[in-house]
């Protein structure tokens, strides 16, 4: 399914008055994993109050031990500090990568802003080397703009 076809589905999930915020986030994760073949793990991390750490929010994919990530550590921790998208074509080539699984080959992390403040991020792991393009970045920015309405 093309990104443009997924956009109205993301909007519908966000607008669904019957689901809680966490249910909506999980439904978005499931939608992306189900319809983008190289999105093998999809989840959200959020800033833990005033602490300089991220906590794992709703996700789909293999279980992870990385439920708390300090700012600056790993790809997610770097995005929490830089406030910029981070695309990793090959996780083995990254010095500051936190290994989640031997099957993960690449990762993309896009920050989530509410009123100009980085409150978290969407994190995608792939079992494919270098699958992410600028189109993935734009689409995930769109997803986060929609998700920001929930906060």
Tab-separated table of N, CA, C and O in Angstrom, residues 27-116:
chain	number	residue	atom	x	y	z
A	27	UNK	N	-2.828	1.125	17.229
A	27	UNK	CA	-3.486	0.876	15.941
A	27	UNK	C	-2.687	1.468	14.780
A	27	UNK	O	-2.615	0.864	13.704
A	28	UNK	N	-2.088	2.630	15.000
A	28	UNK	CA	-1.235	3.217	13.965
A	28	UNK	C	-0.013	2.323	13.736
A	28	UNK	O	0.345	2.042	12.587
A	29	UNK	N	0.606	1.872	14.806
A	29	UNK	CA	1.757	0.962	14.682
A	29	UNK	C	1.374	-0.278	13.885
A	29	UNK	O	2.106	-0.703	12.977
A	30	UNK	N	0.227	-0.850	14.221
A	30	UNK	CA	-0.224	-2.068	13.535
A	30	UNK	C	-0.503	-1.800	12.062
A	30	UNK	O	-0.119	-2.599	11.199
A	31	UNK	N	-1.148	-0.680	11.769
A	31	UNK	CA	-1.428	-0.308	10.385
A	31	UNK	C	-0.137	-0.236	9.567
A	31	UNK	O	-0.049	-0.799	8.469
A	32	UNK	N	0.860	0.443	10.113
A	32	UNK	CA	2.114	0.607	9.384
A	32	UNK	C	2.833	-0.724	9.199
A	32	UNK	O	3.325	-1.032	8.110
A	33	UNK	N	2.878	-1.520	10.255
A	33	UNK	CA	3.551	-2.815	10.141
A	33	UNK	C	2.823	-3.732	9.150
A	33	UNK	O	3.464	-4.441	8.369
A	34	UNK	N	1.515	-3.678	9.153
A	34	UNK	CA	0.727	-4.550	8.273
A	34	UNK	C	0.839	-4.165	6.803
A	34	UNK	O	0.717	-5.030	5.932
A	35	UNK	N	1.042	-2.884	6.511
A	35	UNK	CA	0.942	-2.421	5.129
A	35	UNK	C	2.256	-1.964	4.488
A	35	UNK	O	2.278	-1.682	3.292
A	36	UNK	N	3.307	-1.887	5.275
A	36	UNK	CA	4.620	-1.538	4.706
A	36	UNK	C	5.540	-2.708	5.031
A	36	UNK	O	5.930	-2.896	6.184
A	37	UNK	N	5.864	-3.484	4.015
A	37	UNK	CA	6.497	-4.785	4.245
A	37	UNK	C	7.832	-4.701	4.961
A	37	UNK	O	8.202	-5.631	5.669
A	38	UNK	N	8.559	-3.610	4.821
A	38	UNK	CA	9.861	-3.511	5.471
A	38	UNK	C	9.798	-2.799	6.831
A	38	UNK	O	10.827	-2.524	7.428
A	39	UNK	N	8.594	-2.508	7.329
A	39	UNK	CA	8.422	-1.983	8.686
A	39	UNK	C	8.164	-3.194	9.595
A	39	UNK	O	7.043	-3.659	9.728
A	40	UNK	N	9.220	-3.706	10.210
A	40	UNK	CA	9.114	-4.942	10.981
A	40	UNK	C	8.889	-4.727	12.477
A	40	UNK	O	8.426	-5.621	13.170
A	41	UNK	N	9.246	-3.565	12.988
A	41	UNK	CA	8.959	-3.178	14.371
A	41	UNK	C	8.599	-1.703	14.313
A	41	UNK	O	9.346	-0.891	13.748
A	42	UNK	N	7.452	-1.358	14.875
A	42	UNK	CA	6.966	0.025	14.840
A	42	UNK	C	6.530	0.403	16.247
A	42	UNK	O	5.707	-0.293	16.851
A	43	UNK	N	7.087	1.490	16.767
A	43	UNK	CA	6.708	1.894	18.112
A	43	UNK	C	6.954	3.361	18.373
A	43	UNK	O	7.607	4.063	17.596
A	44	UNK	N	6.417	3.804	19.485
A	44	UNK	CA	6.586	5.177	19.947
A	44	UNK	C	7.359	5.177	21.256
A	44	UNK	O	7.139	4.318	22.115
A	45	UNK	N	8.257	6.129	21.384
A	45	UNK	CA	8.935	6.421	22.643
A	45	UNK	C	8.558	7.844	23.023
A	45	UNK	O	8.420	8.719	22.152
A	46	UNK	N	8.411	8.096	24.328
A	46	UNK	CA	8.034	9.417	24.814
A	46	UNK	C	8.959	9.872	25.930
A	46	UNK	O	9.424	9.054	26.734
A	47	UNK	N	9.175	11.194	25.977
A	47	UNK	CA	9.976	11.774	27.060
A	47	UNK	C	9.298	11.448	28.385
A	47	UNK	O	8.079	11.542	28.518
A	48	UNK	N	10.107	11.091	29.362
A	48	UNK	CA	9.618	10.728	30.689
A	48	UNK	C	9.592	11.968	31.577
A	48	UNK	O	10.515	12.218	32.345
A	49	UNK	N	8.532	12.754	31.433
A	49	UNK	CA	8.382	13.971	32.248
A	49	UNK	C	9.557	14.902	32.060
A	49	UNK	O	9.944	15.209	30.931
A	50	UNK	N	10.169	15.318	33.174
A	50	UNK	CA	11.317	16.219	33.120
A	50	UNK	C	12.643	15.471	33.015
A	50	UNK	O	13.694	16.097	32.886
A	51	UNK	N	12.597	14.156	33.106
A	51	UNK	CA	13.824	13.361	33.023
A	51	UNK	C	14.347	13.335	31.593
A	51	UNK	O	13.575	13.370	30.642
A	52	UNK	N	15.647	13.259	31.457
A	52	UNK	CA	16.252	13.171	30.125
A	52	UNK	C	16.364	11.708	29.726
A	52	UNK	O	17.459	11.129	29.628
A	53	UNK	N	15.181	11.118	29.539
A	53	UNK	CA	15.100	9.729	29.108
A	53	UNK	C	13.778	9.517	28.381
A	53	UNK	O	12.825	10.278	28.555
A	54	UNK	N	13.784	8.501	27.545
A	54	UNK	CA	12.584	8.106	26.806
A	54	UNK	C	12.033	6.828	27.409
A	54	UNK	O	12.795	5.959	27.844
A	55	UNK	N	10.697	6.715	27.411
A	55	UNK	CA	10.061	5.477	27.842
A	55	UNK	C	9.254	4.922	26.666
A	55	UNK	O	8.660	5.681	25.892
A	56	UNK	N	9.261	3.624	26.562
A	56	UNK	CA	8.559	2.946	25.482
A	56	UNK	C	7.060	3.109	25.645
A	56	UNK	O	6.506	2.882	26.716
A	57	UNK	N	6.414	3.492	24.562
A	57	UNK	CA	4.964	3.574	24.502
A	57	UNK	C	4.428	2.412	23.698
A	57	UNK	O	5.093	1.372	23.571
A	58	UNK	N	3.253	2.554	23.128
A	58	UNK	CA	2.672	1.483	22.319
A	58	UNK	C	3.583	1.112	21.138
A	58	UNK	O	4.207	1.983	20.528
A	59	UNK	N	3.627	-0.188	20.850
A	59	UNK	CA	4.431	-0.679	19.730
A	59	UNK	C	3.887	-2.014	19.256
A	59	UNK	O	3.097	-2.664	19.958
A	60	UNK	N	4.315	-2.428	18.074
A	60	UNK	CA	4.046	-3.764	17.557
A	60	UNK	C	5.354	-4.319	17.013
A	60	UNK	O	6.192	-3.586	16.506
A	61	UNK	N	5.509	-5.615	17.160
A	61	UNK	CA	6.736	-6.273	16.743
A	61	UNK	C	7.293	-7.067	17.908
A	61	UNK	O	6.637	-7.235	18.944
A	62	UNK	N	8.510	-7.543	17.749
A	62	UNK	CA	9.146	-8.365	18.773
A	62	UNK	C	9.282	-7.585	20.079
A	62	UNK	O	9.481	-6.364	20.074
A	63	UNK	N	9.174	-8.298	21.190
A	63	UNK	CA	9.359	-7.680	22.501
A	63	UNK	C	10.760	-7.081	22.580
A	63	UNK	O	11.699	-7.573	21.948
A	64	UNK	N	10.887	-6.001	23.346
A	64	UNK	CA	12.185	-5.340	23.495
A	64	UNK	C	12.495	-5.107	24.964
A	64	UNK	O	11.586	-4.849	25.762
A	65	UNK	N	13.790	-5.204	25.289
A	65	UNK	CA	14.251	-4.877	26.640
A	65	UNK	C	14.455	-3.377	26.798
A	65	UNK	O	14.643	-2.882	27.897
A	66	UNK	N	14.424	-2.643	25.685
A	66	UNK	CA	14.732	-1.216	25.698
A	66	UNK	C	13.476	-0.401	25.990
A	66	UNK	O	12.919	0.245	25.107
A	67	UNK	N	13.054	-0.453	27.250
A	67	UNK	CA	11.846	0.256	27.651
A	67	UNK	C	12.162	1.660	28.167
A	67	UNK	O	11.284	2.504	28.228
A	68	UNK	N	13.416	1.906	28.548
A	68	UNK	CA	13.871	3.229	28.962
A	68	UNK	C	15.199	3.484	28.251
A	68	UNK	O	16.112	2.659	28.322
A	69	UNK	N	15.292	4.626	27.551
A	69	UNK	CA	16.506	4.973	26.810
A	69	UNK	C	16.962	6.368	27.240
A	69	UNK	O	16.211	7.337	27.080
A	70	UNK	N	18.167	6.482	27.795
A	70	UNK	CA	18.675	7.809	28.162
A	70	UNK	C	18.899	8.685	26.933
A	70	UNK	O	19.262	8.181	25.863
A	71	UNK	N	18.670	9.981	27.085
A	71	UNK	CA	18.958	10.915	26.000
A	71	UNK	C	20.413	10.735	25.583
A	71	UNK	O	21.302	10.578	26.420
A	72	UNK	N	20.649	10.754	24.275
A	72	UNK	CA	21.995	10.623	23.731
A	72	UNK	C	22.415	9.201	23.440
A	72	UNK	O	23.343	8.977	22.677
A	73	UNK	N	21.728	8.204	24.010
A	73	UNK	CA	22.126	6.806	23.829
A	73	UNK	C	21.301	6.159	22.720
A	73	UNK	O	20.086	6.289	22.689
A	74	UNK	N	21.968	5.497	21.813
A	74	UNK	CA	21.274	4.842	20.720
A	74	UNK	C	20.700	5.855	19.741
A	74	UNK	O	20.860	7.073	19.909
A	75	UNK	N	20.029	5.353	18.736
A	75	UNK	CA	19.447	6.220	17.712
A	75	UNK	C	18.321	7.058	18.318
A	75	UNK	O	18.252	8.272	18.121
A	76	UNK	N	17.445	6.414	19.081
A	76	UNK	CA	16.326	7.140	19.697
A	76	UNK	C	16.823	8.226	20.641
A	76	UNK	O	16.315	9.353	20.624
A	77	UNK	N	17.806	7.904	21.454
A	77	UNK	CA	18.353	8.887	22.385
A	77	UNK	C	19.016	10.055	21.682
A	77	UNK	O	18.979	11.189	22.163
A	78	UNK	N	19.624	9.785	20.511
A	78	UNK	CA	20.237	10.862	19.733
A	78	UNK	C	19.172	11.787	19.139
A	78	UNK	O	19.349	13.008	19.100
A	79	UNK	N	18.064	11.220	18.682
A	79	UNK	CA	16.982	12.029	18.116
A	79	UNK	C	16.345	12.896	19.202
A	79	UNK	O	15.956	14.035	18.938
A	80	UNK	N	16.287	12.380	20.435
A	80	UNK	CA	15.744	13.164	21.542
A	80	UNK	C	16.565	14.430	21.771
A	80	UNK	O	16.034	15.457	22.194
A	81	UNK	N	17.852	14.375	21.472
A	81	UNK	CA	18.751	15.518	21.651
A	81	UNK	C	18.804	16.398	20.404
A	81	UNK	O	18.744	17.617	20.492
A	82	UNK	N	18.879	15.778	19.229
A	82	UNK	CA	19.073	16.533	17.976
A	82	UNK	C	17.792	17.160	17.433
A	82	UNK	O	17.847	18.127	16.684
A	83	UNK	N	16.636	16.567	17.775
A	83	UNK	CA	15.340	17.003	17.241
A	83	UNK	C	15.248	16.837	15.727
A	83	UNK	O	14.471	17.524	15.075
A	84	UNK	N	16.036	15.929	15.175
A	84	UNK	CA	16.044	15.716	13.732
A	84	UNK	C	15.838	14.246	13.404
A	84	UNK	O	16.191	13.363	14.198
A	85	UNK	N	15.281	13.989	12.232
A	85	UNK	CA	15.123	12.617	11.748
A	85	UNK	C	16.493	11.950	11.695
A	85	UNK	O	17.505	12.612	11.439
A	86	UNK	N	16.488	10.636	11.927
A	86	UNK	CA	17.734	9.877	11.841
A	86	UNK	C	17.426	8.599	11.075
A	86	UNK	O	16.623	7.780	11.519
A	87	UNK	N	18.066	8.453	9.916
A	87	UNK	CA	17.918	7.260	9.095
A	87	UNK	C	19.226	6.482	9.168
A	87	UNK	O	20.292	7.037	8.901
A	88	UNK	N	19.118	5.209	9.535
A	88	UNK	CA	20.297	4.346	9.642
A	88	UNK	C	20.160	3.229	8.608
A	88	UNK	O	19.416	2.271	8.829
A	89	UNK	N	20.868	3.347	7.478
A	89	UNK	CA	20.757	2.331	6.424
A	89	UNK	C	21.266	0.958	6.857
A	89	UNK	O	20.754	-0.059	6.427
A	90	UNK	N	22.294	0.949	7.741
A	90	UNK	CA	22.898	-0.296	8.213
A	90	UNK	C	23.290	-0.111	9.673
A	90	UNK	O	24.250	0.603	9.979
A	91	UNK	N	22.545	-0.745	10.579
A	91	UNK	CA	22.793	-0.545	12.010
A	91	UNK	C	24.188	-1.003	12.424
A	91	UNK	O	24.752	-0.481	13.392
A	92	UNK	N	24.778	-1.950	11.707
A	92	UNK	CA	26.126	-2.419	12.054
A	92	UNK	C	27.172	-1.331	11.858
A	92	UNK	O	28.249	-1.391	12.440
A	93	UNK	N	26.876	-0.338	11.041
A	93	UNK	CA	27.816	0.741	10.768
A	93	UNK	C	27.698	1.887	11.780
A	93	UNK	O	28.463	2.840	11.715
A	94	UNK	N	26.757	1.799	12.729
A	94	UNK	CA	26.530	2.860	13.714
A	94	UNK	C	27.216	2.533	15.026
A	94	UNK	O	26.951	1.493	15.628
A	95	UNK	N	28.070	3.430	15.492
A	95	UNK	CA	28.771	3.222	16.768
A	95	UNK	C	27.820	3.271	17.962
A	95	UNK	O	27.999	2.541	18.930
A	96	UNK	N	26.844	4.154	17.919
A	96	UNK	CA	25.970	4.394	19.072
A	96	UNK	C	24.628	3.665	18.923
A	96	UNK	O	23.614	4.122	19.414
A	97	UNK	N	24.627	2.530	18.264
A	97	UNK	CA	23.396	1.775	18.060
A	97	UNK	C	23.181	0.822	19.236
A	97	UNK	O	24.121	0.156	19.678
A	98	UNK	N	21.944	0.754	19.735
A	98	UNK	CA	21.585	-0.205	20.777
A	98	UNK	C	20.952	-1.397	20.076
A	98	UNK	O	19.858	-1.288	19.522
A	99	UNK	N	21.628	-2.521	20.094
A	99	UNK	CA	21.126	-3.706	19.396
A	99	UNK	C	19.869	-4.227	20.070
A	99	UNK	O	19.839	-4.451	21.276
A	100	UNK	N	18.826	-4.396	19.270
A	100	UNK	CA	17.560	-4.928	19.766
A	100	UNK	C	17.428	-6.392	19.391
A	100	UNK	O	16.930	-7.194	20.160
A	101	UNK	N	17.855	-6.707	18.191
A	101	UNK	CA	17.681	-8.054	17.655
A	101	UNK	C	18.677	-8.248	16.518
A	101	UNK	O	19.011	-7.297	15.805
A	102	UNK	N	19.133	-9.459	16.345
A	102	UNK	CA	20.046	-9.764	15.246
A	102	UNK	C	19.378	-9.589	13.888
A	102	UNK	O	20.055	-9.414	12.875
A	103	UNK	N	18.050	-9.631	13.860
A	103	UNK	CA	17.331	-9.510	12.585
A	103	UNK	C	17.206	-8.067	12.110
A	103	UNK	O	16.923	-7.833	10.945
A	104	UNK	N	17.415	-7.091	13.014
A	104	UNK	CA	17.292	-5.683	12.636
A	104	UNK	C	18.521	-5.274	11.828
A	104	UNK	O	19.654	-5.415	12.269
A	105	UNK	N	18.254	-4.748	10.633
A	105	UNK	CA	19.334	-4.327	9.732
A	105	UNK	C	19.388	-2.806	9.566
A	105	UNK	O	20.444	-2.259	9.281
A	106	UNK	N	18.242	-2.136	9.720
A	106	UNK	CA	18.188	-0.691	9.521
A	106	UNK	C	17.106	-0.097	10.418
A	106	UNK	O	16.260	-0.821	10.948
A	107	UNK	N	17.157	1.233	10.564
A	107	UNK	CA	16.232	1.906	11.478
A	107	UNK	C	15.979	3.328	10.990
A	107	UNK	O	16.855	3.957	10.396
A	108	UNK	N	14.779	3.814	11.277
A	108	UNK	CA	14.445	5.223	11.048
A	108	UNK	C	13.702	5.723	12.286
A	108	UNK	O	12.844	5.028	12.826
A	109	UNK	N	14.094	6.908	12.733
A	109	UNK	CA	13.462	7.530	13.896
A	109	UNK	C	13.115	8.965	13.521
A	109	UNK	O	13.956	9.701	13.007
A	110	UNK	N	11.858	9.343	13.773
A	110	UNK	CA	11.370	10.678	13.439
A	110	UNK	C	10.764	11.293	14.699
A	110	UNK	O	9.878	10.691	15.317
A	111	UNK	N	11.255	12.486	15.099
A	111	UNK	CA	10.749	13.107	16.321
A	111	UNK	C	9.290	13.552	16.197
A	111	UNK	O	8.819	13.870	15.106
A	112	UNK	N	8.641	13.583	17.338
A	112	UNK	CA	7.239	13.975	17.449
A	112	UNK	C	7.177	15.283	18.239
A	112	UNK	O	7.582	15.328	19.402
A	113	UNK	N	6.691	16.322	17.577
A	113	UNK	CA	6.632	17.655	18.189
A	113	UNK	C	5.193	18.039	18.514
A	113	UNK	O	4.288	17.815	17.708
A	114	UNK	N	5.009	18.605	19.690
A	114	UNK	CA	3.747	19.205	20.081
A	114	UNK	C	4.059	20.638	20.500
A	114	UNK	O	4.864	20.853	21.419
A	115	UNK	N	3.457	21.592	19.799
A	115	UNK	CA	3.720	23.014	20.049
A	115	UNK	C	5.214	23.328	20.023
A	115	UNK	O	5.722	24.070	20.870
A	116	UNK	N	5.931	22.717	19.074
A	116	UNK	CA	7.349	22.983	18.901
A	116	UNK	C	8.276	22.266	19.863
A	116	UNK	O	9.485	22.438	19.807
